[in-house]
PDB file of C-alpha atoms in Angstrom:
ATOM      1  CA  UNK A   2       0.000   0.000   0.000  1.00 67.00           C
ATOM      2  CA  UNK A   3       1.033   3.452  -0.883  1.00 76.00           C
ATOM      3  CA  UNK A   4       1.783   5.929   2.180  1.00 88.00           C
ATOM      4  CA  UNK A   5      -0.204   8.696   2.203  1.00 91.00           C
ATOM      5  CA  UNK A   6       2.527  11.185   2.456  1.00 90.00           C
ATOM      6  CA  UNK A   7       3.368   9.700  -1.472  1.00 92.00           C
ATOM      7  CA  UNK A   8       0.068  10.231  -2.625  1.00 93.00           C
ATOM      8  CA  UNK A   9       0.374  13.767  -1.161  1.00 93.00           C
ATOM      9  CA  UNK A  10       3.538  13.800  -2.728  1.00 93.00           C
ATOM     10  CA  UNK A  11       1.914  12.793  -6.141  1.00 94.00           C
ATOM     11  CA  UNK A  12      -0.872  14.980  -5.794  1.00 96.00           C
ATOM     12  CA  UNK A  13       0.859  17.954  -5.583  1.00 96.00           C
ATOM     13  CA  UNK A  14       2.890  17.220  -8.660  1.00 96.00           C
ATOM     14  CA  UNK A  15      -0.242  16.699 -10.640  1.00 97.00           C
ATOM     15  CA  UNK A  16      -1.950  20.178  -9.020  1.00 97.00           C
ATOM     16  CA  UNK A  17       1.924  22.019 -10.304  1.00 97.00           C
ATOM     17  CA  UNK A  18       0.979  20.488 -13.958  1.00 97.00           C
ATOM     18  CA  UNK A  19      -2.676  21.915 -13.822  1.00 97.00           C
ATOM     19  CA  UNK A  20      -1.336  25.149 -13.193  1.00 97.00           C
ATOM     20  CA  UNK A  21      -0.261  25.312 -16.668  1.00 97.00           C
ATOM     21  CA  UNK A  22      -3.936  25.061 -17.651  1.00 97.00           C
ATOM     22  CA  UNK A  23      -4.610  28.069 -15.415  1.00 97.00           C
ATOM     23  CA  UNK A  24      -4.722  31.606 -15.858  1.00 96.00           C
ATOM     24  CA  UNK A  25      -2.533  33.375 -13.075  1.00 95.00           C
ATOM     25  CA  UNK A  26      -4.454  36.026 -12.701  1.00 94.00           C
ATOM     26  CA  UNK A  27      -7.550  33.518 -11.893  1.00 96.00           C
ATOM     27  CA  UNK A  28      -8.591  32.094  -8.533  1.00 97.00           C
ATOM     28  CA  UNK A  29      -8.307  28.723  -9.678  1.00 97.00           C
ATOM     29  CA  UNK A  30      -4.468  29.296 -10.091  1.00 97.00           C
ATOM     30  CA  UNK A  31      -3.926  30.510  -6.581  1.00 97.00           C
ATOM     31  CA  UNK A  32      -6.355  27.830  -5.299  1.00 97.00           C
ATOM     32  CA  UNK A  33      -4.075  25.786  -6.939  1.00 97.00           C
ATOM     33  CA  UNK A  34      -0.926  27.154  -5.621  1.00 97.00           C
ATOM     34  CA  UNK A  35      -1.742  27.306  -2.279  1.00 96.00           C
ATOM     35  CA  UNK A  36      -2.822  23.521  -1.836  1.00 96.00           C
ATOM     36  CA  UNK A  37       0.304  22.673  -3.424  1.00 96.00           C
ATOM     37  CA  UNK A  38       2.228  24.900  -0.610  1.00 93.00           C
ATOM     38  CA  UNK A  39      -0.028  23.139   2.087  1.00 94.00           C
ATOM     39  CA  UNK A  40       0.804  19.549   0.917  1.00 93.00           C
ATOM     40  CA  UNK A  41       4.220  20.866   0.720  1.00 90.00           C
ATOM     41  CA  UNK A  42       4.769  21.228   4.348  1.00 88.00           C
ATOM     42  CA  UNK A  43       1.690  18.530   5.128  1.00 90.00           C
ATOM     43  CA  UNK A  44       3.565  16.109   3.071  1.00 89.00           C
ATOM     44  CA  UNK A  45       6.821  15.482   5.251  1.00 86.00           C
ATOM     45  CA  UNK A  46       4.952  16.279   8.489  1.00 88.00           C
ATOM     46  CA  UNK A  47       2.992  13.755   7.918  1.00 90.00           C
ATOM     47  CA  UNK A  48       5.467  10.939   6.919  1.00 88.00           C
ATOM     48  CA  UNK A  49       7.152  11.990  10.447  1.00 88.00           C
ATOM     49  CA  UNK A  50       4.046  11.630  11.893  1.00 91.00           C
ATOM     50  CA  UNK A  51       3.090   7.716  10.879  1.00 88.00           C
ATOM     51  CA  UNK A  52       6.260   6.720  10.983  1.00 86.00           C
ATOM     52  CA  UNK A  53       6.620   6.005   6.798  1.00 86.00           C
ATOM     53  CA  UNK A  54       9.822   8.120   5.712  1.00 84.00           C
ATOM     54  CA  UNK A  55      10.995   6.491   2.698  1.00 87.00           C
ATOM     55  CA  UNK A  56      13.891   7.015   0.160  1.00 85.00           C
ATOM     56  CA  UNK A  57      11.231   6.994  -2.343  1.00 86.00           C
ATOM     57  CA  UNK A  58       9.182   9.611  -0.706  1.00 88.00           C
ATOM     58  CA  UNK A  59      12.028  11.581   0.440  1.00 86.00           C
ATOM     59  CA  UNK A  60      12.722  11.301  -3.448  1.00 88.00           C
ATOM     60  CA  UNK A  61       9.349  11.633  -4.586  1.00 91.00           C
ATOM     61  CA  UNK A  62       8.881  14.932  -2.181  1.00 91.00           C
ATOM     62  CA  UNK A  63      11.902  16.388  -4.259  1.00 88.00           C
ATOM     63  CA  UNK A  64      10.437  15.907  -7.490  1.00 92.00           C
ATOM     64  CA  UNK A  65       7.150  17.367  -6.837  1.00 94.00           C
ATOM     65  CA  UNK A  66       9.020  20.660  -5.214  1.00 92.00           C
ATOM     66  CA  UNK A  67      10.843  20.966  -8.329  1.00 91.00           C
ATOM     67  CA  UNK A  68       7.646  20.415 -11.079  1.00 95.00           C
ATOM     68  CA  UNK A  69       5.762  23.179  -8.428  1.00 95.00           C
ATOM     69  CA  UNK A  70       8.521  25.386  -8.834  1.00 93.00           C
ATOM     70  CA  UNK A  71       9.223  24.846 -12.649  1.00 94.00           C
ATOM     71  CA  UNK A  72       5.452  25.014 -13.377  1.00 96.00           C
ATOM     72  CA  UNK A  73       5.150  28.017 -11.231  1.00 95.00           C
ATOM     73  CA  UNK A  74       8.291  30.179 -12.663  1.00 93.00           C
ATOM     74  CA  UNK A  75       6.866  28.978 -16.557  1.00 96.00           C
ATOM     75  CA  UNK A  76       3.326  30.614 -15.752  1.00 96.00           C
ATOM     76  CA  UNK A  77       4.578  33.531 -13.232  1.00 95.00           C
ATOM     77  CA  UNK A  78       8.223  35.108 -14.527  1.00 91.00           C
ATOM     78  CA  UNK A  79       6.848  36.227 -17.926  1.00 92.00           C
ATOM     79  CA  UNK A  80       4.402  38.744 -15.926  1.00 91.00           C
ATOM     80  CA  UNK A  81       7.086  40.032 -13.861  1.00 90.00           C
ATOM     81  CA  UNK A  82       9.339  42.712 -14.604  1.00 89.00           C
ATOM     82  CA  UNK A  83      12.699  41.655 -12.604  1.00 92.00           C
ATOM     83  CA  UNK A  84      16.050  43.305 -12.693  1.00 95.00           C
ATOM     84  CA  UNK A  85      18.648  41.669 -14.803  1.00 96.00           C
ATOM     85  CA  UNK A  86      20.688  41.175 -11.712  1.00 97.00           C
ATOM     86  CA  UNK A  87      17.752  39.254  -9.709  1.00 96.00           C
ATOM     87  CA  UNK A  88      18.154  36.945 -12.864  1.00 94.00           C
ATOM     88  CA  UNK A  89      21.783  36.697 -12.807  1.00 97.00           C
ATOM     89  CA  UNK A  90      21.224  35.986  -9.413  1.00 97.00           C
ATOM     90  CA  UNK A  91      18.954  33.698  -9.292  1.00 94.00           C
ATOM     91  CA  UNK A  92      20.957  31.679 -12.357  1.00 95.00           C
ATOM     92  CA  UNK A  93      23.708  30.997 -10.256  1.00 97.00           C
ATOM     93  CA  UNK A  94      21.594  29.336  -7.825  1.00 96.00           C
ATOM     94  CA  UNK A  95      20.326  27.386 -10.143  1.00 95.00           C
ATOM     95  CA  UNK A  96      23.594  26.652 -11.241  1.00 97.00           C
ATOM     96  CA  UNK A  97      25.454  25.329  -8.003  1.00 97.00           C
ATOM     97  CA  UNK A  98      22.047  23.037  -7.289  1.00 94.00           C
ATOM     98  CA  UNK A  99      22.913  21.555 -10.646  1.00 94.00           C
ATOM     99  CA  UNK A 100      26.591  21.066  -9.574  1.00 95.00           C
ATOM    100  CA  UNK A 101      25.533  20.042  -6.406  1.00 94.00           C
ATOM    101  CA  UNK A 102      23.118  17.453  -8.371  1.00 92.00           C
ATOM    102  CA  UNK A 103      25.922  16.483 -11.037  1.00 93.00           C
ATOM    103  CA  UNK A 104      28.491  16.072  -7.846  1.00 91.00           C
ATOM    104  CA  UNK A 105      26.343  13.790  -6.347  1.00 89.00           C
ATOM    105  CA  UNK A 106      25.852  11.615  -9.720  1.00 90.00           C
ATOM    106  CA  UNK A 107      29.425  11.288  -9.791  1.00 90.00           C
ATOM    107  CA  UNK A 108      29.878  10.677  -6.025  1.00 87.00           C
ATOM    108  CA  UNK A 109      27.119   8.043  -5.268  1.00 85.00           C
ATOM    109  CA  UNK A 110      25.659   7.244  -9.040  1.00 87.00           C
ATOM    110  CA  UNK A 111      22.213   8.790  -8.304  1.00 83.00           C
ATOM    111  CA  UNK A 112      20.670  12.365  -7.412  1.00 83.00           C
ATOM    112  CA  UNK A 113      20.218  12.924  -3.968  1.00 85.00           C
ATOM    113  CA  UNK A 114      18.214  15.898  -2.514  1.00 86.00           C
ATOM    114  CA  UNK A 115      18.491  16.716   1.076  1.00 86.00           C
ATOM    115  CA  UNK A 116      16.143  17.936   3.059  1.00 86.00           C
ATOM    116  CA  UNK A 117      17.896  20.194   4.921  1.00 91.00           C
ATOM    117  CA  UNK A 118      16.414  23.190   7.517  1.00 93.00           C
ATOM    118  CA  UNK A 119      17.915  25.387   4.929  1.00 94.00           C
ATOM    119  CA  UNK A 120      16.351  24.167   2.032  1.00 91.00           C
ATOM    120  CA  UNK A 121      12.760  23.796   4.144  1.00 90.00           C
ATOM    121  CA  UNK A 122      12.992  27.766   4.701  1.00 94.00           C
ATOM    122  CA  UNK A 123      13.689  28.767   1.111  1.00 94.00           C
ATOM    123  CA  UNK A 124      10.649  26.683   0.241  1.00 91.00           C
ATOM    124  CA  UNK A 125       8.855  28.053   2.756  1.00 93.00           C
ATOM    125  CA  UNK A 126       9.584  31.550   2.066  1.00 94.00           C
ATOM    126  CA  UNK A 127       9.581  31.524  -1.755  1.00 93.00           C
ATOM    127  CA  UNK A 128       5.665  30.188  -1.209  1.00 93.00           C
ATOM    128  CA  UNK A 129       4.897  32.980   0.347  1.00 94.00           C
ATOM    129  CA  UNK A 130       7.439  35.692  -1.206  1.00 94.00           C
ATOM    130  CA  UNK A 131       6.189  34.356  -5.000  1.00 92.00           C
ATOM    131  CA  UNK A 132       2.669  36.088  -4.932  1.00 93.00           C
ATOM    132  CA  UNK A 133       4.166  39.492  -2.858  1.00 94.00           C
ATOM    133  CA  UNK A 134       6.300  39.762  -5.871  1.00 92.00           C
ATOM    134  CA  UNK A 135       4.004  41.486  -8.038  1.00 92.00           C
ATOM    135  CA  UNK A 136       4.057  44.040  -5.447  1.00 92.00           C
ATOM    136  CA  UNK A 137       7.863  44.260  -4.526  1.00 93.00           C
ATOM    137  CA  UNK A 138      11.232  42.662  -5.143  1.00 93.00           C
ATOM    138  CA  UNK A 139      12.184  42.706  -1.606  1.00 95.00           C
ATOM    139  CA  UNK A 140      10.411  39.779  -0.772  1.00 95.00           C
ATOM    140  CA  UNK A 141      12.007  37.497  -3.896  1.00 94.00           C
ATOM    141  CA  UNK A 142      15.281  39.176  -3.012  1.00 96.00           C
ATOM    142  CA  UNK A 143      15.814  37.816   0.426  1.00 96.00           C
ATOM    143  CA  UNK A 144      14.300  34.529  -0.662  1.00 96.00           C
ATOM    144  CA  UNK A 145      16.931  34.525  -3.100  1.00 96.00           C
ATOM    145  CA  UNK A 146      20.099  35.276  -0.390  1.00 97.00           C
ATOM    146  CA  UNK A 147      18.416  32.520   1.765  1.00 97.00           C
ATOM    147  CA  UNK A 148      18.487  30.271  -1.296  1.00 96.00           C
ATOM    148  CA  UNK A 149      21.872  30.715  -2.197  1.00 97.00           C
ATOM    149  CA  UNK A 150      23.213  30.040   1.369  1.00 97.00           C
ATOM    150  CA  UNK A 151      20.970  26.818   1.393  1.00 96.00           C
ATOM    151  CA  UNK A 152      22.208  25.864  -2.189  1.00 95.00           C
ATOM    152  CA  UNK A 153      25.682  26.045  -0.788  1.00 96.00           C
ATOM    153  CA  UNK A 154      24.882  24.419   2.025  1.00 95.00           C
ATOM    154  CA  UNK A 155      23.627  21.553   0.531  1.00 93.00           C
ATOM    155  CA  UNK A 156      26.811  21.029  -1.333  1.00 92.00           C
ATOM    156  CA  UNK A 157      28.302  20.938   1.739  1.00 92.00           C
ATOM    157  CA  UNK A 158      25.804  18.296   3.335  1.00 91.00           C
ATOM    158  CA  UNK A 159      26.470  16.105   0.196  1.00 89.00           C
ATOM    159  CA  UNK A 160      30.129  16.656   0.231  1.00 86.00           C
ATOM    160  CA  UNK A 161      30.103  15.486   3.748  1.00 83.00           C
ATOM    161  CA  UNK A 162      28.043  12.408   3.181  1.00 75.00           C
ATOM    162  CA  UNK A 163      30.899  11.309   0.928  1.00 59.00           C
ATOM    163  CA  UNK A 164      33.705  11.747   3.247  1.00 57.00           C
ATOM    164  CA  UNK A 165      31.460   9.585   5.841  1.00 58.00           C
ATOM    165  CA  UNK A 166      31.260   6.701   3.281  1.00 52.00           C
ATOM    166  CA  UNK A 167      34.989   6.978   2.388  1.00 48.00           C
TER     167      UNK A 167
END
């Protein structure tokens, strides 16, 4: 049987893809969004909770953050009129998670996507920061130094993990 914390897990991945279907400007987008922030933090809790914290869900967690994130930045960014360096800035985040990804594909043979406190705040601020930003770039700029310490951090964590298996 399928923990519930998966089918959370899954759920929210399938609510990120409808939000491609949904005007952003419409209720039903932000209806949409905000269950998918709710499971977000429900998801885990819950896993904690009964006891069921899997690899797979740990893994499965992961993926849905990133297709909520991906799906949200393809319907959102084109309304929003950011500085060039906010998307400098937020490239080179992007950049050391996908060195930090790559690293660990060389390291261990597989992705692996820690859940650290750090990363938990950045997705817990950006949730909220994401809809403020139509009103101001503060909010999306500390989200963004918070992310970048948390992407570095997590290099760190997996860096770590290697020199305890070595």
């Amino acid at each position: 049987m399928t923990p519930i914390p998966n089918i959370i897990s899954s759920l929210r991945m399938a609510g990120s893809l409808g939000l491609l279907f949904c005007n952003v400007t419409g209720a039903a987008f932000w209806v949409i969004y905000a269950l998918c922030g709710i499971s977000d933090m429900a998801d885990g809790w819950l896993a904690r909770k009964l006891k069921c914290c899997t690899k797979t869900g740990a893994l499965l967690d992961s993926l849905a953050d990133i297709c909520f994130v991906a799906c949200c930045a393809w319907q959102i960014l084109p309304m929003l009129e950011l500085p060039q360096w906010l998307w400098l800035w937020a490239g080179v985040i992007v950049a050391v998670k996908v060195v930090n990804q790559l690293s660990a594909l060389v390291r261990y043979g597989h992705c692996s996507f820690p859940h650290t406190i750090a990363n938990k705040v950045t997705g817990f601020l950006l949730f909220i920061a994401v809809p403020l930003t139509f009103v101001s770039i503060i909010p999306i700029s500390v989200v963004a130094a918070v992310a970048t310490f948390a992407a570095i951090h997590e290099g760190c964590v997996l860096a770590r993990a290697e020199s305890s298996h070595a």
